[in-house]
PDB file of C-alpha atoms in Angstrom:
ATOM      1  CA  MET S 115      -1.553 -91.382 -49.399  1.00 87.00           C
ATOM      2  CA  LYS S 116      -3.361 -87.795 -49.730  1.00 93.00           C
ATOM      3  CA  LEU S 117      -4.047 -85.540 -47.169  1.00 95.00           C
ATOM      4  CA  GLU S 118      -8.285 -84.414 -46.609  1.00 96.00           C
ATOM      5  CA  LEU S 119      -7.867 -81.431 -45.008  1.00 97.00           C
ATOM      6  CA  VAL S 120     -10.722 -78.408 -44.047  1.00 98.00           C
ATOM      7  CA  ILE S 121     -10.131 -75.458 -43.258  1.00 98.00           C
ATOM      8  CA  VAL S 122     -12.242 -73.328 -41.500  1.00 98.00           C
ATOM      9  CA  ASP S 123     -12.226 -69.471 -40.404  1.00 97.00           C
ATOM     10  CA  ASP S 124     -14.997 -66.736 -40.725  1.00 97.00           C
ATOM     11  CA  SER S 125     -13.285 -64.716 -43.534  1.00 96.00           C
ATOM     12  CA  HIS S 126     -14.417 -65.640 -46.631  1.00 97.00           C
ATOM     13  CA  LEU S 127     -11.126 -64.091 -48.369  1.00 96.00           C
ATOM     14  CA  TRP S 128      -8.930 -66.030 -46.315  1.00 96.00           C
ATOM     15  CA  LEU S 129     -10.572 -69.295 -46.168  1.00 97.00           C
ATOM     16  CA  SER S 130     -10.723 -69.187 -50.135  1.00 97.00           C
ATOM     17  CA  LEU S 131      -6.748 -67.356 -50.026  1.00 97.00           C
ATOM     18  CA  ALA S 132      -6.253 -71.097 -48.168  1.00 98.00           C
ATOM     19  CA  GLU S 133      -7.985 -73.112 -50.112  1.00 98.00           C
ATOM     20  CA  LYS S 134      -6.465 -71.867 -53.922  1.00 98.00           C
ATOM     21  CA  LEU S 135      -2.707 -72.214 -51.714  1.00 98.00           C
ATOM     22  CA  ALA S 136      -3.641 -75.419 -50.075  1.00 98.00           C
ATOM     23  CA  LYS S 137      -4.630 -77.062 -53.839  1.00 98.00           C
ATOM     24  CA  THR S 138      -1.512 -75.781 -55.085  1.00 97.00           C
ATOM     25  CA  HIS S 139      -0.253 -78.370 -52.806  1.00 96.00           C
ATOM     26  CA  PRO S 140       1.255 -82.154 -54.238  1.00 95.00           C
ATOM     27  CA  LEU S 141       0.057 -84.101 -51.803  1.00 94.00           C
ATOM     28  CA  VAL S 142      -3.716 -82.438 -50.338  1.00 96.00           C
ATOM     29  CA  ARG S 143      -5.933 -84.474 -52.508  1.00 96.00           C
ATOM     30  CA  SER S 144      -9.176 -82.730 -51.558  1.00 97.00           C
ATOM     31  CA  VAL S 145     -10.399 -78.919 -49.612  1.00 98.00           C
ATOM     32  CA  LEU S 146     -13.402 -78.894 -47.294  1.00 98.00           C
ATOM     33  CA  THR S 147     -13.553 -74.879 -46.417  1.00 98.00           C
ATOM     34  CA  PHE S 148     -16.187 -73.446 -43.920  1.00 98.00           C
ATOM     35  CA  GLU S 149     -17.076 -70.699 -42.631  1.00 97.00           C
ATOM     36  CA  ASP S 150     -18.956 -71.271 -40.337  1.00 95.00           C
ATOM     37  CA  SER S 151     -17.283 -72.793 -37.389  1.00 94.00           C
ATOM     38  CA  TYR S 152     -20.468 -75.151 -35.376  1.00 95.00           C
ATOM     39  CA  ASP S 153     -21.021 -76.523 -39.716  1.00 96.00           C
ATOM     40  CA  ALA S 154     -16.885 -76.989 -40.009  1.00 96.00           C
ATOM     41  CA  TRP S 155     -16.962 -78.822 -36.310  1.00 95.00           C
ATOM     42  CA  VAL S 156     -19.750 -81.248 -36.642  1.00 96.00           C
ATOM     43  CA  HIS S 157     -17.824 -82.406 -40.350  1.00 96.00           C
ATOM     44  CA  ILE S 158     -15.301 -82.974 -37.903  1.00 94.00           C
ATOM     45  CA  GLN S 159     -16.635 -85.099 -36.118  1.00 93.00           C
ATOM     46  CA  ILE S 160     -19.703 -87.300 -38.294  1.00 95.00           C
ATOM     47  CA  ALA S 161     -16.118 -86.925 -41.654  1.00 94.00           C
ATOM     48  CA  LYS S 162     -12.779 -87.274 -39.285  1.00 92.00           C
ATOM     49  CA  PRO S 163     -11.052 -85.658 -41.489  1.00 94.00           C
ATOM     50  CA  GLN S 164      -6.805 -85.838 -41.494  1.00 94.00           C
ATOM     51  CA  VAL S 165      -5.886 -82.897 -41.003  1.00 96.00           C
ATOM     52  CA  VAL S 166      -7.558 -79.251 -40.228  1.00 97.00           C
ATOM     53  CA  MET S 167      -6.558 -75.469 -40.395  1.00 98.00           C
ATOM     54  CA  SER S 168      -8.204 -73.113 -38.163  1.00 97.00           C
ATOM     55  CA  ASP S 169      -8.217 -69.346 -38.255  1.00 97.00           C
ATOM     56  CA  ILE S 170      -8.256 -68.901 -34.216  1.00 97.00           C
ATOM     57  CA  GLU S 171     -10.283 -65.288 -33.564  1.00 96.00           C
ATOM     58  CA  MET S 172     -13.809 -66.755 -35.123  1.00 95.00           C
ATOM     59  CA  PRO S 173     -17.067 -65.840 -33.636  1.00 93.00           C
ATOM     60  CA  GLY S 174     -19.501 -68.569 -31.478  1.00 88.00           C
ATOM     61  CA  MET S 175     -16.025 -71.607 -31.438  1.00 92.00           C
ATOM     62  CA  ASN S 176     -13.031 -70.173 -32.127  1.00 94.00           C
ATOM     63  CA  GLY S 177     -10.161 -71.751 -33.446  1.00 95.00           C
ATOM     64  CA  LEU S 178      -8.624 -72.414 -29.374  1.00 96.00           C
ATOM     65  CA  SER S 179     -12.365 -74.348 -28.398  1.00 94.00           C
ATOM     66  CA  PHE S 180     -11.000 -76.415 -31.684  1.00 93.00           C
ATOM     67  CA  LEU S 181      -7.912 -77.468 -30.328  1.00 95.00           C
ATOM     68  CA  GLU S 182      -9.336 -78.905 -27.232  1.00 95.00           C
ATOM     69  CA  MET S 183     -11.457 -80.753 -29.111  1.00 94.00           C
ATOM     70  CA  PHE S 184      -9.626 -82.377 -30.833  1.00 93.00           C
ATOM     71  CA  ALA S 185      -5.883 -81.752 -31.494  1.00 92.00           C
ATOM     72  CA  ASP S 186      -5.838 -85.066 -29.113  1.00 93.00           C
ATOM     73  CA  ARG S 187      -8.175 -87.435 -32.186  1.00 92.00           C
ATOM     74  CA  LEU S 188      -6.336 -84.836 -35.536  1.00 94.00           C
ATOM     75  CA  PRO S 189      -3.854 -82.920 -36.427  1.00 96.00           C
ATOM     76  CA  PHE S 190      -3.828 -78.684 -36.244  1.00 97.00           C
ATOM     77  CA  ILE S 191      -2.696 -75.788 -38.297  1.00 98.00           C
ATOM     78  CA  SER S 192      -3.629 -72.736 -36.240  1.00 98.00           C
ATOM     79  CA  SER S 193      -3.474 -69.245 -38.009  1.00 97.00           C
ATOM     80  CA  SER S 194      -4.129 -66.006 -36.366  1.00 97.00           C
ATOM     81  CA  THR S 195      -3.645 -62.412 -37.770  1.00 95.00           C
ATOM     82  CA  LYS S 196      -1.990 -61.910 -33.576  1.00 96.00           C
ATOM     83  CA  GLN S 197       1.813 -63.716 -33.430  1.00 93.00           C
ATOM     84  CA  GLU S 198       0.913 -63.861 -29.785  1.00 95.00           C
ATOM     85  CA  PHE S 199      -2.221 -66.719 -29.950  1.00 97.00           C
ATOM     86  CA  GLU S 200       1.053 -68.955 -31.708  1.00 97.00           C
ATOM     87  CA  VAL S 201       2.163 -69.891 -27.764  1.00 96.00           C
ATOM     88  CA  VAL S 202      -1.190 -70.708 -26.527  1.00 96.00           C
ATOM     89  CA  ALA S 203      -2.013 -73.362 -29.674  1.00 97.00           C
ATOM     90  CA  ARG S 204       0.878 -74.152 -29.513  1.00 96.00           C
ATOM     91  CA  GLU S 205       0.186 -75.627 -25.519  1.00 97.00           C
ATOM     92  CA  LEU S 206      -3.259 -76.461 -26.807  1.00 97.00           C
ATOM     93  CA  GLY S 207      -1.364 -79.588 -29.836  1.00 96.00           C
ATOM     94  CA  CYS S 208      -0.977 -77.626 -32.933  1.00 96.00           C
ATOM     95  CA  VAL S 209       1.699 -79.171 -35.255  1.00 97.00           C
ATOM     96  CA  ASP S 210       2.149 -75.756 -36.930  1.00 98.00           C
ATOM     97  CA  PHE S 211       0.536 -71.776 -36.194  1.00 98.00           C
ATOM     98  CA  VAL S 212       1.292 -69.650 -39.425  1.00 97.00           C
ATOM     99  CA  SER S 213       0.448 -66.274 -38.708  1.00 96.00           C
ATOM    100  CA  LYS S 214      -1.591 -64.025 -40.892  1.00 96.00           C
ATOM    101  CA  PRO S 215      -1.165 -62.882 -43.546  1.00 95.00           C
ATOM    102  CA  PHE S 216       0.861 -65.451 -44.652  1.00 96.00           C
ATOM    103  CA  THR S 217       2.970 -67.386 -47.832  1.00 96.00           C
ATOM    104  CA  LYS S 218       2.234 -70.104 -50.124  1.00 97.00           C
ATOM    105  CA  SER S 219       5.785 -71.760 -48.953  1.00 97.00           C
ATOM    106  CA  GLU S 220       3.928 -71.414 -45.348  1.00 97.00           C
ATOM    107  CA  LEU S 221       1.366 -73.068 -46.340  1.00 98.00           C
ATOM    108  CA  HIS S 222       2.957 -75.674 -47.784  1.00 97.00           C
ATOM    109  CA  ARG S 223       5.841 -76.324 -44.473  1.00 96.00           C
ATOM    110  CA  ALA S 224       2.909 -76.264 -42.213  1.00 97.00           C
ATOM    111  CA  LEU S 225       1.796 -78.854 -44.576  1.00 97.00           C
ATOM    112  CA  ASP S 226       4.673 -80.978 -44.319  1.00 96.00           C
ATOM    113  CA  LEU S 227       5.143 -81.447 -41.059  1.00 95.00           C
ATOM    114  CA  VAL S 228       1.893 -82.407 -41.114  1.00 95.00           C
ATOM    115  CA  TYR S 229       2.104 -84.667 -43.896  1.00 95.00           C
ATOM    116  CA  TYR S 230       5.326 -85.585 -41.523  1.00 94.00           C
ATOM    117  CA  LYS S 231       3.280 -86.363 -37.875  1.00 93.00           C
ATOM    118  CA  ILE S 232       0.680 -88.618 -40.040  1.00 93.00           C
ATOM    119  CA  TYR S 233       2.540 -90.525 -41.769  1.00 92.00           C
ATOM    120  CA  GLY S 234       6.691 -90.884 -40.448  1.00 92.00           C
ATOM    121  CA  LYS S 235       8.172 -89.334 -44.188  1.00 84.00           C
ATOM    122  CA  LYS S 236       9.635 -86.954 -44.603  1.00 78.00           C
ATOM    123  CA  VAL S 237       8.379 -84.552 -48.051  1.00 70.00           C
ATOM    124  CA  SER S 238      10.838 -84.701 -50.905  1.00 59.00           C
ATOM    125  CA  ALA S 239      11.236 -81.801 -53.468  1.00 50.00           C
TER     126      ALA S 239
END
């Protein structure tokens, strides 16, 4: 039981970092990335991935819009350079919030929380 993760971020730098770090998590099966929020929106509706990590501040459809549309159906990890978005993101239903710049351990902890939410099992160290 491994996770299928979609990462959405308009910054190529943050997108590639998140992808690289997520792929090192032992319980992540696959990572698909999107720089365009509208392309991600279409994919999420069709493919119904297990978990989505989304930047809050993006042009077009932002991360809060994603939470409003999908948080009741999919576990979300929200991310931003602005810590003040955490409260709103959690109110909208994100499982965890990671502040940029984030570390490997912070991202892995967020993925552990999502895994627990989906499967009801804690990740073994």
